[in-house]
Amino acid sequence: MNRTQRPRSGLTSHPGAGVPRLCGLATLFATLFLAASAASAAEPATIAIDVAKPGHAVPTTLWGIFFEEISHAGEGGLYAEMVRNRDFEASVVPAGWHVDGTHVSTPRGWRTRLWFTNDLPGWSQVEDGGAEGQIALDSSSPLNDRNPHSLRITVTKRGARCGVANSGFWGMNFQAGQWYDLTFYARTERNRHFGLIVSLESIDGKEVCERETLPEVGGRWRKYTLSLHARQSDPKGRLVITLSDPGTIWLDVVSLFPRHTFRNRPNGMRPDLAQMLVGLHPAFLRFPGGCVVEGCTMANRFRWQDSIGDIAQRKGGFDLWGYYTTYGLGFQEYLQLAEDLGAEPVYVINSGMSCQARRPNETVSDADLHRYVQDSLDALEYAMGPVTSKWGALRAANGHPAPFPIKYVEIGNENHGPAYLKHYKIYYDAIKAKYPHIITIADTRLRDAPVEYVDDHFYVRPARFFHMWDYFDDVPRNGPKIYVGEYAVNRGVGHGNLFGALAEAVFMLDMEKNSDLVKMCSYAPLFENVNQPDWPVNLIRFDSSRCVGRSSYQVQKLFAENRPDVVLPTRVTAPEVSARDIRVHEFYALAGLDERRHEVVLKVVNPTATPVAASIDLRGVTRVTAPGTIFTLGNANATAENTLDHPNFVVPVKSVYPAPDPEFTYHFTPNSLTVLRLPVAMR
Ligand code: AHR
């Protein structure tokens, strides 16, 4: 979880030199790629593709996504809720934690920054036209036991209005013509009733919608709803709820959603951010983490049961990346998102240990472990059980009678050591006994345990991925399949840049080339709210109203959109040169075949600052039958990057390429990833 390069189990367990040589096609590919390193600057750069000798299939599962609640990816991000701290629980420190000024420590002593600076983060008092009063956090008469705190507004002096405002997550984005649905719970003393005034406003108090009055709010806790129509746009607006008469009112679970969410799901996702995910064509969605699965204490782990059903009944908590999360984006929303994206859910379960990087961590005792195992089985039953089962019935009651099929379960995140081995076996047996179809994923290679897939993580500098162009070639094929669950260039590239993205592309070429072994991969992290990043480099950056896919996003998208059906043997000769002070090959390449379209799909990375001419030989091809399609992602400046202000700085350019002869020369532009798609006829 730290920000430094940490090749995970893949590196530690990678056999390196001396492993038994591979047999069959794997050997052939390995040898062909190794030719690249043997080339010298004097030799012409060439790419020879054996189109007539297709290799292994490229799995449809290869390119997926990994979502974790980090950098406000969900809360204040993908999850479309506009109110921050809607349940007034954001300033609650878990029992047993110790507050020390600006910091807080878990009972075992892991220390982090206190995630709030006042009792009511997100909320501020409004007093207009001579009105006076106070707002305060209150626990005197809770809405329910899962939401023990509420907001008390006391108006002491009549005026224009007195109450509260919420500016959401660095401003609420209101768009002219759109509807916004407000829901909240309220109660009053002695059955008094008030007219509650609600408005959507710009930060300086100008109204963005008609001011609405909800008459007769009061009595015991009751839910109220109101629809508001924005007549103006404002990306940095706020919600204001006030009263004008003196008296006291309590509010809880104050929620404002745009009516239009992704697929118009209630409690749904922000459409522009979800659309960015659609653009990646993810084969799978790994969720909910990452370290949040583990928690900084066991109680702090992602608790799926607290994250389902009515939002007023959910129990939020401290997200170990440094903020409060309501769990509005919960287990069912993740499953629904996967379904809406057409992606396989990959559910990561806690393995009976809190995060081992946040020391000292907790490991559940042998006597208690069965409860945690059962909790994971219950989650799987919630997702997949028949509506007649206990948890399946709850899923149906929560709006999804059909099961959400789960095929992949990861046991733990970045866990290791003897306790992990012991726990892994217990979880594995329990899952397989009830769900034999599930493919389990381990965090490390384990001796004496059945490991089907292993999840390797890589956070590196560009040089490392350039040097890993053949990394998986020599890994024996008799071990577990590999899921590269987290990878990114996140060092030495600022917030990310094209050079880092090209290094990732080289690593992706290696994963695609070795996709008989590497079955799944996902970049990490996926999202960053630019107002509070917790991680240096992230794929998609956004604020309240805008989003941008970094150059790495464009690389991911190009690979997903140009995944061939089979890999083709690709012999590359390219000299070693310097690029940005590191040794790289002049280019890296891999071809595959799109069998349905009869197209050769060739991907080439030129990480150098100069154009590179390569002679390309499509062996076994009689002719290129029609003009090809070319996508070029590049820039003269290797440090170029897309920003919120300039989101289309580094984006693929599509062009038509007149049908070449089967042997032709192509000039690859500086700092580029090029995808050539050429329809071919074979001998
Ligand atoms: O992606 C951010 C963090 O990196 C994940 O939570 C964790 O699995 C890894 O250490």
XYZ file of C-alpha atoms and ligand atoms in Angstrom:
693
model
C 0.000 0.000 0.000
C 2.877 2.426 0.178
C 3.788 4.668 -2.672
C 7.109 3.163 -3.474
C 7.862 0.538 -6.043
C 6.794 -2.757 -4.664
C 6.845 -5.587 -7.055
C 4.732 -7.999 -5.093
C 4.690 -11.702 -5.083
C 5.329 -11.830 -8.816
C 8.824 -10.624 -8.285
C 9.650 -12.409 -5.128
C 8.493 -15.693 -6.525
C 9.620 -15.108 -10.070
C 12.035 -17.899 -10.852
C 14.367 -15.786 -12.985
C 17.312 -17.425 -14.671
C 17.718 -21.118 -14.321
C 14.049 -22.024 -14.522
C 13.276 -24.999 -16.695
C 12.966 -23.759 -20.253
C 9.512 -23.639 -21.624
C 8.255 -25.932 -24.265
C 6.153 -25.427 -27.363
C 4.861 -22.067 -28.400
C 5.744 -20.328 -25.151
C 9.409 -21.080 -25.883
C 9.000 -19.838 -29.388
C 7.545 -16.517 -28.263
C 10.155 -16.111 -25.577
C 12.931 -16.716 -28.064
C 11.403 -14.417 -30.612
C 11.155 -11.579 -28.167
C 14.651 -12.157 -26.874
C 15.833 -11.411 -30.410
C 15.098 -7.790 -29.665
C 17.822 -7.523 -27.087
C 20.364 -9.031 -29.427
C 19.952 -6.387 -32.098
C 22.521 -3.644 -32.449
C 22.103 -0.075 -33.658
C 23.568 -1.052 -37.040
C 20.861 -3.600 -37.794
C 17.639 -2.457 -39.451
C 14.647 -2.484 -37.171
C 12.279 -5.214 -38.238
C 9.073 -6.863 -37.184
C 8.443 -10.308 -38.633
C 5.011 -11.790 -37.939
C 4.144 -15.430 -38.563
C 0.531 -14.859 -39.457
C 0.100 -18.465 -40.544
C 1.195 -19.856 -37.170
C -1.237 -18.493 -34.608
C -0.355 -19.136 -30.996
C -2.473 -19.302 -27.878
C -5.823 -17.609 -27.462
C -5.865 -14.244 -25.754
C -8.381 -14.654 -22.932
C -11.447 -12.457 -23.054
C -10.824 -11.801 -19.359
C -7.459 -10.134 -19.961
C -8.246 -6.433 -19.482
C -10.392 -5.460 -16.508
C -10.631 -2.766 -13.872
C -9.987 -2.523 -10.149
C -12.128 -0.206 -8.049
C -11.198 0.834 -4.541
C -12.521 3.613 -2.291
C -9.335 5.730 -2.410
C -8.908 9.395 -3.370
C -12.712 9.764 -3.118
C -13.106 7.351 -6.008
C -16.609 6.490 -4.836
C -17.622 8.837 -2.016
C -17.510 12.215 -3.769
C -16.764 10.470 -7.052
C -18.386 7.646 -8.953
C -21.167 7.358 -6.369
C -23.500 10.156 -7.427
C -24.531 11.268 -3.911
C -23.980 15.039 -3.767
C -24.177 15.607 -0.005
C -21.026 15.157 2.014
C -21.466 13.516 5.418
C -25.151 12.970 4.776
C -25.547 10.796 7.867
C -23.615 13.037 10.294
C -21.385 10.127 11.297
C -18.188 11.433 9.693
C -16.751 12.792 12.929
C -17.202 9.617 14.934
C -13.973 7.983 16.059
C -14.327 4.198 16.457
C -14.435 2.879 20.012
C -10.973 2.230 21.428
C -9.166 4.580 19.041
C -7.069 7.299 20.595
C -7.199 10.915 19.392
C -4.000 12.858 19.795
C -4.350 16.403 18.423
C -4.453 16.133 14.664
C -3.824 12.383 14.663
C -5.560 9.225 15.719
C -4.258 5.776 16.656
C -5.931 2.402 16.444
C -5.970 0.288 19.624
C -2.859 -1.527 18.390
C -1.067 1.720 17.685
C -1.269 2.363 13.941
C -1.351 6.141 13.609
C -2.931 8.299 10.947
C -4.197 11.824 10.436
C -7.559 12.626 12.009
C -9.946 12.811 9.052
C -12.094 15.714 10.257
C -11.499 19.104 11.807
C -14.914 19.793 13.305
C -18.000 17.875 14.402
C -19.922 18.538 11.230
C -17.617 18.083 8.247
C -19.333 19.158 5.050
C -21.909 21.326 6.825
C -21.920 25.032 7.627
C -24.355 27.331 9.308
C -26.505 29.820 7.378
C -27.974 32.912 9.063
C -29.601 35.510 6.810
C -31.694 38.632 7.314
C -31.155 38.960 11.038
C -31.910 35.329 11.892
C -29.832 33.743 14.632
C -29.359 30.197 15.831
C -26.950 27.270 16.214
C -26.237 23.971 14.584
C -24.766 21.018 16.477
C -24.114 17.313 16.274
C -26.639 15.517 18.420
C -27.126 11.986 19.688
C -30.120 12.527 21.964
C -32.693 10.720 19.854
C -31.106 8.742 17.022
C -32.809 7.866 13.757
C -31.736 4.254 14.325
C -28.902 2.378 15.994
C -26.827 2.423 12.827
C -27.090 6.195 12.566
C -26.716 7.383 16.143
C -25.937 11.007 15.275
C -28.073 13.672 13.694
C -27.929 17.415 13.068
C -29.761 19.738 15.441
C -30.749 23.168 14.134
C -31.962 25.638 16.723
C -33.321 28.984 15.557
C -33.298 31.534 18.348
C -34.159 34.729 16.476
C -36.523 35.122 13.549
C -35.038 36.506 10.351
C -34.962 35.667 6.660
C -33.619 32.184 7.287
C -31.429 30.122 9.577
C -30.132 26.623 8.952
C -27.396 24.728 7.129
C -25.598 24.454 3.831
C -23.708 21.547 2.350
C -21.255 22.140 -0.496
C -20.844 18.473 -1.243
C -17.477 17.299 -2.362
C -15.707 20.529 -3.274
C -18.896 21.928 -4.804
C -22.110 20.399 -6.129
C -22.474 20.272 -9.878
C -25.895 21.587 -10.919
C -26.826 21.520 -14.567
C -29.558 23.684 -16.045
C -32.622 21.652 -16.950
C -31.753 18.683 -14.707
C -33.766 17.409 -11.762
C -32.282 16.739 -8.345
C -33.998 14.508 -5.793
C -33.675 15.425 -2.153
C -34.563 13.008 0.648
C -34.038 13.504 4.349
C -35.347 12.511 7.750
C -36.542 15.122 10.226
C -38.064 15.320 13.667
C -39.029 18.158 15.996
C -39.767 18.707 19.655
C -43.261 18.521 21.064
C -44.769 17.748 17.687
C -44.118 21.267 16.410
C -44.184 21.717 12.666
C -42.131 24.041 10.491
C -42.014 25.190 6.942
C -38.603 24.061 5.722
C -37.041 26.163 2.964
C -34.830 24.309 0.507
C -32.720 25.762 -2.263
C -29.863 24.907 -4.564
C -27.501 27.825 -4.738
C -24.202 29.015 -6.049
C -21.547 29.550 -3.435
C -22.377 33.253 -3.177
C -26.034 32.525 -2.432
C -27.575 33.007 -5.895
C -30.346 30.516 -6.402
C -29.854 27.915 -9.094
C -33.400 26.571 -8.757
C -36.718 27.920 -7.492
C -36.679 28.061 -3.721
C -39.046 25.376 -2.398
C -40.872 25.261 0.894
C -41.817 21.986 2.496
C -44.714 22.829 4.791
C -45.476 21.005 7.998
C -42.180 19.274 8.655
C -42.099 17.910 12.180
C -43.169 15.377 14.765
C -41.330 12.052 15.064
C -38.613 10.922 12.655
C -40.134 10.826 9.188
C -38.747 10.728 5.670
C -39.362 13.701 3.357
C -38.714 13.990 -0.352
C -38.510 16.939 -2.694
C -37.573 17.307 -6.359
C -35.690 20.376 -7.463
C -35.267 21.591 -11.007
C -32.114 23.540 -11.811
C -32.636 26.486 -14.087
C -28.978 27.453 -14.168
C -25.735 25.529 -14.196
C -23.155 25.802 -11.474
C -20.322 23.333 -10.919
C -19.616 24.575 -7.406
C -23.065 24.874 -5.901
C -24.495 24.019 -2.510
C -27.688 22.742 -0.914
C -29.283 25.006 1.689
C -31.947 23.899 4.188
C -33.322 26.531 6.515
C -36.320 27.617 8.551
C -37.429 31.051 9.519
C -39.383 30.516 12.729
C -37.636 30.028 16.064
C -37.559 26.430 17.260
C -35.525 23.214 17.037
C -35.418 20.601 14.330
C -33.253 17.510 13.816
C -32.155 16.224 10.394
C -30.520 12.973 9.360
C -29.559 11.094 6.171
C -29.866 14.184 3.999
C -29.315 12.963 0.470
C -29.320 14.769 -2.873
C -29.005 12.810 -6.094
C -29.096 13.901 -9.693
C -32.116 12.159 -11.177
C -30.006 11.124 -14.118
C -27.505 8.519 -12.973
C -25.670 5.871 -14.982
C -28.409 3.628 -16.413
C -30.757 5.727 -14.247
C -30.244 3.444 -11.283
C -31.531 4.730 -7.955
C -28.637 5.301 -5.552
C -26.601 5.160 -8.741
C -23.371 6.318 -10.308
C -22.232 9.607 -11.788
C -22.879 9.186 -15.524
C -19.723 10.835 -16.853
C -17.441 8.773 -14.608
C -19.300 5.534 -15.287
C -19.042 6.302 -18.985
C -15.275 6.461 -18.607
C -15.460 2.884 -17.331
C -17.629 1.862 -20.268
C -14.872 3.237 -22.490
C -12.434 0.720 -21.024
C -14.642 -2.264 -21.995
C -13.677 -3.986 -18.766
C -13.921 -7.759 -18.779
C -14.122 -7.756 -14.997
C -14.479 -5.457 -12.010
C -12.314 -6.235 -8.990
C -13.763 -4.668 -5.834
C -13.912 -3.319 -3.149
C -10.121 -3.153 -2.653
C -7.253 -3.124 -1.976
C -6.367 -2.225 1.548
C -9.957 -1.283 2.381
C -10.808 -4.978 2.267
C -8.306 -5.556 5.027
C -8.964 -2.440 7.132
C -6.503 -0.870 9.515
C -8.275 -2.947 12.183
C -10.544 -5.927 11.672
C -13.551 -3.783 12.586
C -12.439 -1.273 9.977
C -12.441 -3.778 7.081
C -15.041 -3.430 4.313
C -18.169 -4.845 5.970
C -20.514 -5.900 3.212
C -23.487 -6.330 5.532
C -23.253 -2.678 6.579
C -23.293 -1.625 2.941
C -26.590 -3.036 1.678
C -30.237 -1.976 1.700
C -31.847 1.330 2.568
C -29.189 4.033 2.826
C -30.668 5.123 6.163
C -29.825 1.690 7.575
C -26.229 1.542 6.366
C -23.352 2.007 8.728
C -20.487 3.973 7.275
C -16.981 4.181 8.604
C -13.479 5.549 8.348
C -11.870 4.670 5.046
C -8.223 3.956 5.782
C -7.194 6.209 2.907
C -8.150 9.179 5.050
C -11.834 10.038 4.920
C -15.280 8.925 5.945
C -17.397 6.792 3.665
C -21.128 6.156 4.016
C -21.027 2.768 2.232
C -23.679 4.226 -0.062
C -21.607 2.574 -2.746
C -21.977 -0.860 -1.243
C -21.904 -4.534 -2.079
C -25.023 -4.509 -4.228
C -24.026 -1.330 -6.050
C -20.685 -2.920 -6.949
C -22.436 -6.005 -8.269
C -24.928 -3.849 -10.151
C -22.127 -1.784 -11.638
C -20.360 -4.938 -12.809
C -23.588 -6.131 -14.378
C -24.196 -2.774 -16.049
C -20.665 -2.749 -17.425
C -20.939 -6.323 -18.655
C -17.966 -7.140 -16.416
C -17.369 -10.250 -14.291
C -17.382 -9.313 -10.606
C -14.132 -10.214 -8.848
C -14.954 -10.018 -5.173
C -12.059 -9.594 -2.757
C -12.758 -10.939 0.723
C -10.960 -10.283 3.955
C -8.863 -13.295 4.901
C -9.157 -12.932 8.662
C -6.358 -10.397 8.948
C -6.219 -6.621 8.931
C -3.779 -4.825 6.636
C -0.294 -6.208 7.157
C 1.271 -2.977 5.948
C -0.443 -1.029 8.740
C 1.415 -2.504 11.623
C 0.887 -4.002 14.074
C -1.980 -5.718 12.366
C -4.665 -8.017 13.735
C -5.056 -11.670 12.902
C -8.281 -13.363 13.843
C -7.907 -16.224 16.317
C -8.470 -19.794 15.181
C -11.553 -19.930 17.386
C -13.094 -16.860 15.738
C -12.096 -17.465 12.157
C -15.195 -19.487 11.275
C -17.351 -16.365 11.842
C -15.372 -14.456 9.253
C -15.438 -17.367 6.835
C -19.194 -17.579 7.272
C -19.472 -13.841 6.674
C -17.806 -14.315 3.279
C -20.049 -17.255 2.438
C -23.042 -15.124 3.390
C -21.852 -12.436 0.971
C -21.660 -15.018 -1.784
C -25.134 -16.253 -0.917
C -26.386 -12.661 -0.981
C -24.964 -12.314 -4.493
C -25.890 -15.708 -5.897
C -28.275 -17.518 -3.608
C -31.813 -18.337 -4.703
C -34.512 -15.967 -3.543
C -35.589 -18.714 -1.157
C -32.264 -18.527 0.698
C -31.804 -16.171 3.635
C -29.406 -13.798 1.910
C -30.748 -14.285 -1.608
C -34.141 -13.166 -0.316
C -32.578 -9.990 0.998
C -30.946 -9.305 -2.361
C -34.346 -9.703 -3.985
C -35.913 -7.402 -1.417
C -33.193 -4.911 -2.250
C -34.271 -4.872 -5.862
C -32.399 -7.652 -7.663
C -34.175 -11.017 -7.589
C -31.897 -12.467 -10.270
C -28.573 -13.638 -8.931
C -25.361 -11.779 -9.613
C -23.108 -14.644 -10.686
C -19.668 -14.419 -9.097
C -16.969 -16.496 -10.755
C -13.857 -15.055 -9.111
C -13.114 -14.543 -5.435
C -9.809 -13.244 -4.148
C -8.903 -14.452 -0.675
C -7.343 -11.420 1.008
C -5.385 -8.537 -0.412
C -1.601 -8.405 -0.338
C -1.588 -10.907 2.542
C 1.314 -13.207 3.180
C 3.050 -15.264 5.842
C 2.137 -18.358 7.850
C -1.188 -16.998 9.141
C -2.252 -16.207 5.604
C -1.364 -19.714 4.446
C -3.417 -21.212 7.247
C -6.396 -18.931 6.663
C -6.216 -19.277 2.900
C -6.661 -23.037 3.071
C -9.690 -22.691 5.345
C -11.343 -20.078 3.126
C -10.460 -22.024 -0.002
C -12.049 -25.225 1.298
C -15.153 -23.437 2.521
C -15.681 -21.563 -0.758
C -15.008 -24.565 -2.966
C -17.293 -26.781 -0.891
C -20.244 -24.501 -1.479
C -19.305 -22.893 -4.801
C -17.079 -25.319 -6.722
C -17.350 -23.175 -9.870
C -15.604 -20.229 -8.227
C -12.028 -19.572 -9.268
C -10.089 -18.469 -6.212
C -7.235 -15.996 -6.319
C -4.413 -16.042 -3.770
C -2.248 -13.085 -2.833
C 1.003 -15.029 -2.924
C 2.351 -18.290 -4.236
C 1.766 -20.789 -1.456
C 3.480 -24.048 -0.904
C 1.181 -26.812 0.352
C -2.027 -25.100 -0.768
C -4.029 -25.244 -3.967
C -3.496 -21.937 -5.765
C -5.461 -21.430 -8.956
C -4.631 -17.783 -9.637
C -2.152 -15.541 -7.896
C -2.511 -11.741 -7.732
C 0.746 -9.865 -8.425
C 1.066 -6.099 -7.904
C 3.588 -3.733 -9.502
C 3.987 -0.024 -8.775
C 7.174 1.029 -10.548
C 9.278 3.612 -12.357
C 9.179 3.680 -16.176
C 12.558 1.953 -16.498
C 11.289 -1.106 -14.726
C 8.399 -1.780 -17.100
C 10.606 -1.157 -20.138
C 12.964 -3.762 -18.737
C 10.082 -6.133 -18.066
C 9.221 -6.525 -21.751
C 10.011 -10.252 -21.442
C 9.296 -10.698 -17.727
C 6.688 -13.455 -17.971
C 8.358 -15.394 -20.781
C 10.282 -17.711 -18.498
C 7.734 -18.234 -15.762
C 6.952 -21.966 -15.668
C 3.547 -22.889 -16.952
C 2.965 -25.557 -14.328
C 2.227 -23.087 -11.515
C -0.805 -20.925 -10.839
C -2.294 -18.645 -13.468
C -1.497 -14.990 -12.890
C -3.797 -12.074 -12.255
C -1.873 -8.797 -12.248
C -4.414 -7.089 -10.024
C -2.611 -3.770 -9.612
C 0.038 -2.163 -11.772
C 1.081 1.319 -12.791
C 4.057 3.537 -13.353
C 3.653 5.864 -10.405
C 7.150 7.055 -9.649
C 9.159 9.681 -11.456
C 6.220 10.757 -13.624
C 4.517 13.464 -11.523
C 0.754 12.925 -11.710
C 1.439 10.616 -14.635
C 2.691 11.269 -18.145
C 2.932 9.761 -21.585
C 6.359 8.226 -20.975
C 4.982 6.304 -17.995
C 1.970 5.256 -20.059
C 4.256 3.921 -22.794
C 6.212 1.935 -20.208
C 2.898 0.440 -19.046
C 2.101 -0.362 -22.686
C 5.348 -2.344 -22.941
C 4.449 -4.292 -19.802
C 0.976 -4.882 -21.261
C 2.512 -6.220 -24.454
C 4.382 -8.726 -22.319
C 1.198 -9.683 -20.462
C -0.723 -10.100 -23.714
C 2.122 -12.110 -25.225
C 2.069 -14.372 -22.162
C -1.688 -14.439 -21.754
C -1.683 -18.234 -21.714
C -0.350 -17.569 -18.190
C -1.398 -14.017 -17.330
C -5.158 -14.312 -17.562
C -6.279 -11.032 -16.040
C -4.830 -7.579 -15.373
C -6.090 -4.318 -13.929
C -4.413 -0.918 -13.628
C -4.525 0.775 -10.218
C -5.819 2.991 -8.820
C -8.725 3.781 -11.086
C -10.059 7.160 -9.910
C -8.851 10.332 -8.233
C -10.851 13.318 -7.077
C -8.231 15.999 -7.737
C -9.240 17.800 -4.551
C -7.967 15.015 -2.304
C -5.654 12.511 -3.943
C -4.344 9.764 -1.658
C -2.091 8.209 -4.265
C 0.372 9.872 -6.628
C -0.814 8.604 -10.009
C -4.331 7.494 -10.927
C -6.035 6.551 -14.163
C -9.044 8.888 -14.269
C -8.997 12.305 -12.616
C -12.079 14.348 -11.885
C -13.632 17.200 -9.955
C -17.297 17.911 -9.309
C -18.162 18.444 -12.969
C -15.285 17.285 -15.167
C -13.203 14.186 -15.732
C -10.206 13.208 -17.767
C -8.581 9.948 -18.743
C -4.819 10.237 -18.425
C -2.560 8.971 -21.200
C -2.502 5.645 -19.315
C -6.287 5.529 -19.684
C -5.901 5.900 -23.439
C -3.387 3.057 -23.445
C -5.755 0.833 -21.459
C -8.595 1.676 -23.805
C -6.559 0.956 -26.931
C -5.462 -2.430 -25.600
C -9.007 -3.390 -24.615
C -10.403 -2.282 -27.970
C -7.708 -4.088 -29.878
C -7.488 -7.377 -28.045
C -6.858 -10.009 -30.716
C -8.283 -13.530 -30.480
C -4.894 -15.193 -30.720
C -1.301 -14.134 -30.358
C 0.926 -14.305 -33.425
C 4.640 -15.117 -33.198
C 6.323 -11.736 -33.558
C 10.070 -11.446 -34.108
C 11.410 -8.011 -33.291
C 14.875 -6.673 -33.953
C 15.372 -3.237 -32.542
C 18.560 -1.703 -31.174
C 18.950 -0.449 -27.645
C 18.992 3.321 -27.308
C 18.540 5.930 -24.594
C 15.239 7.592 -23.859
C 14.960 10.029 -20.975
C 18.208 8.706 -19.551
C 17.216 5.074 -19.482
C 18.108 2.219 -21.791
C 15.166 1.101 -23.880
C 14.645 -0.697 -27.143
C 13.918 1.504 -30.098
C 10.522 -0.108 -30.180
C 8.526 -3.016 -28.789
C 5.898 -4.914 -30.731
C 3.372 -7.703 -30.575
C 0.902 -8.925 -33.172
C -2.262 -10.940 -32.902
C -5.097 -12.002 -35.123
C -8.685 -10.821 -35.002
C -10.162 -14.032 -36.394
C -13.630 -12.695 -37.092
C -12.395 -9.764 -39.136
C -9.324 -11.551 -40.518
C -7.219 -8.655 -39.346
C -3.679 -8.640 -38.125
C -3.588 -6.426 -35.037
C -0.102 -5.076 -34.483
C 0.743 -2.941 -31.451
C 4.028 -1.060 -31.396
C 5.539 1.182 -28.732
C 8.203 3.682 -29.718
C 9.443 5.218 -26.448
C 12.116 7.335 -28.111
C 12.047 10.991 -29.060
C 12.681 10.197 -32.732
C 10.619 8.588 -35.471
C 11.522 4.940 -36.029
C 11.190 3.240 -39.393
C 10.564 -0.493 -39.175
C 10.293 -2.997 -41.924
C 7.294 -5.223 -41.276
C 6.905 -8.671 -42.761
C 3.483 -10.346 -42.641
C 4.589 -13.918 -43.266
C 2.006 -16.273 -44.707
C -0.119 -13.400 -46.010
C -0.857 -13.272 -49.743
C -2.217 -9.770 -49.649
C -3.628 -7.066 -47.462
C -7.192 -7.064 -48.718
C -8.338 -3.550 -47.852
C -7.022 -0.345 -46.344
C -5.964 -0.750 -42.726
C -6.944 1.266 -39.703
C -4.330 2.920 -37.575
C -4.605 4.389 -34.108
C -1.691 6.542 -33.012
C -1.377 7.714 -29.432
C 1.610 9.973 -29.004
C 3.114 13.379 -28.573
C 6.368 15.101 -29.432
C 6.811 15.654 -25.712
C 7.201 12.482 -23.641
C 6.009 14.256 -20.516
C 2.754 15.399 -22.136
C -0.376 14.591 -20.162
C -4.108 15.147 -20.295
C -5.548 17.491 -17.699
C -9.021 18.594 -16.687
C -8.449 21.804 -18.625
C -6.960 20.011 -21.644
C -8.452 16.525 -21.595
C -7.646 15.716 -25.222
C -3.971 16.473 -25.325
C -2.871 12.831 -25.654
C -5.640 10.887 -27.364
C -5.507 8.333 -30.161
C -5.738 9.623 -33.704
C -7.492 7.269 -36.081
C -6.420 7.125 -39.712
C -6.877 4.988 -42.769
C -3.812 3.246 -44.168
C -3.856 2.289 -47.849
C -3.435 -1.480 -48.145
C 0.321 -2.148 -48.129
C 2.185 -5.136 -49.568
C 2.720 -7.945 -47.058
C 6.243 -6.547 -46.663
C 6.205 -2.843 -46.006
C 7.917 -0.115 -44.029
C 6.132 1.919 -41.392
C 7.365 5.034 -39.618
C 6.426 5.052 -35.938
C 6.138 8.547 -34.528
C 8.146 9.613 -31.453
C 6.789 8.739 -28.002
C 3.938 6.683 -29.334
C 1.796 3.611 -29.112
C 0.552 2.618 -32.553
C -2.079 0.023 -33.319
C -2.234 -1.159 -36.926
C -5.197 -3.254 -38.005
C -4.678 -4.828 -41.413
C -7.248 -7.100 -43.087
C -5.365 -9.974 -44.696
C -5.802 -12.984 -46.970
C -3.684 -16.056 -46.273
C -1.897 -18.539 -48.431
O -3.993 0.731 -5.176
C -3.707 1.290 -3.946
C -3.248 0.257 -2.938
O -2.076 -0.346 -3.373
C -4.190 -0.897 -2.729
O -5.132 -0.604 -1.756
C -3.291 -1.983 -2.231
O -3.729 -3.255 -2.614
C -1.949 -1.625 -2.820
O -0.986 -1.608 -1.856
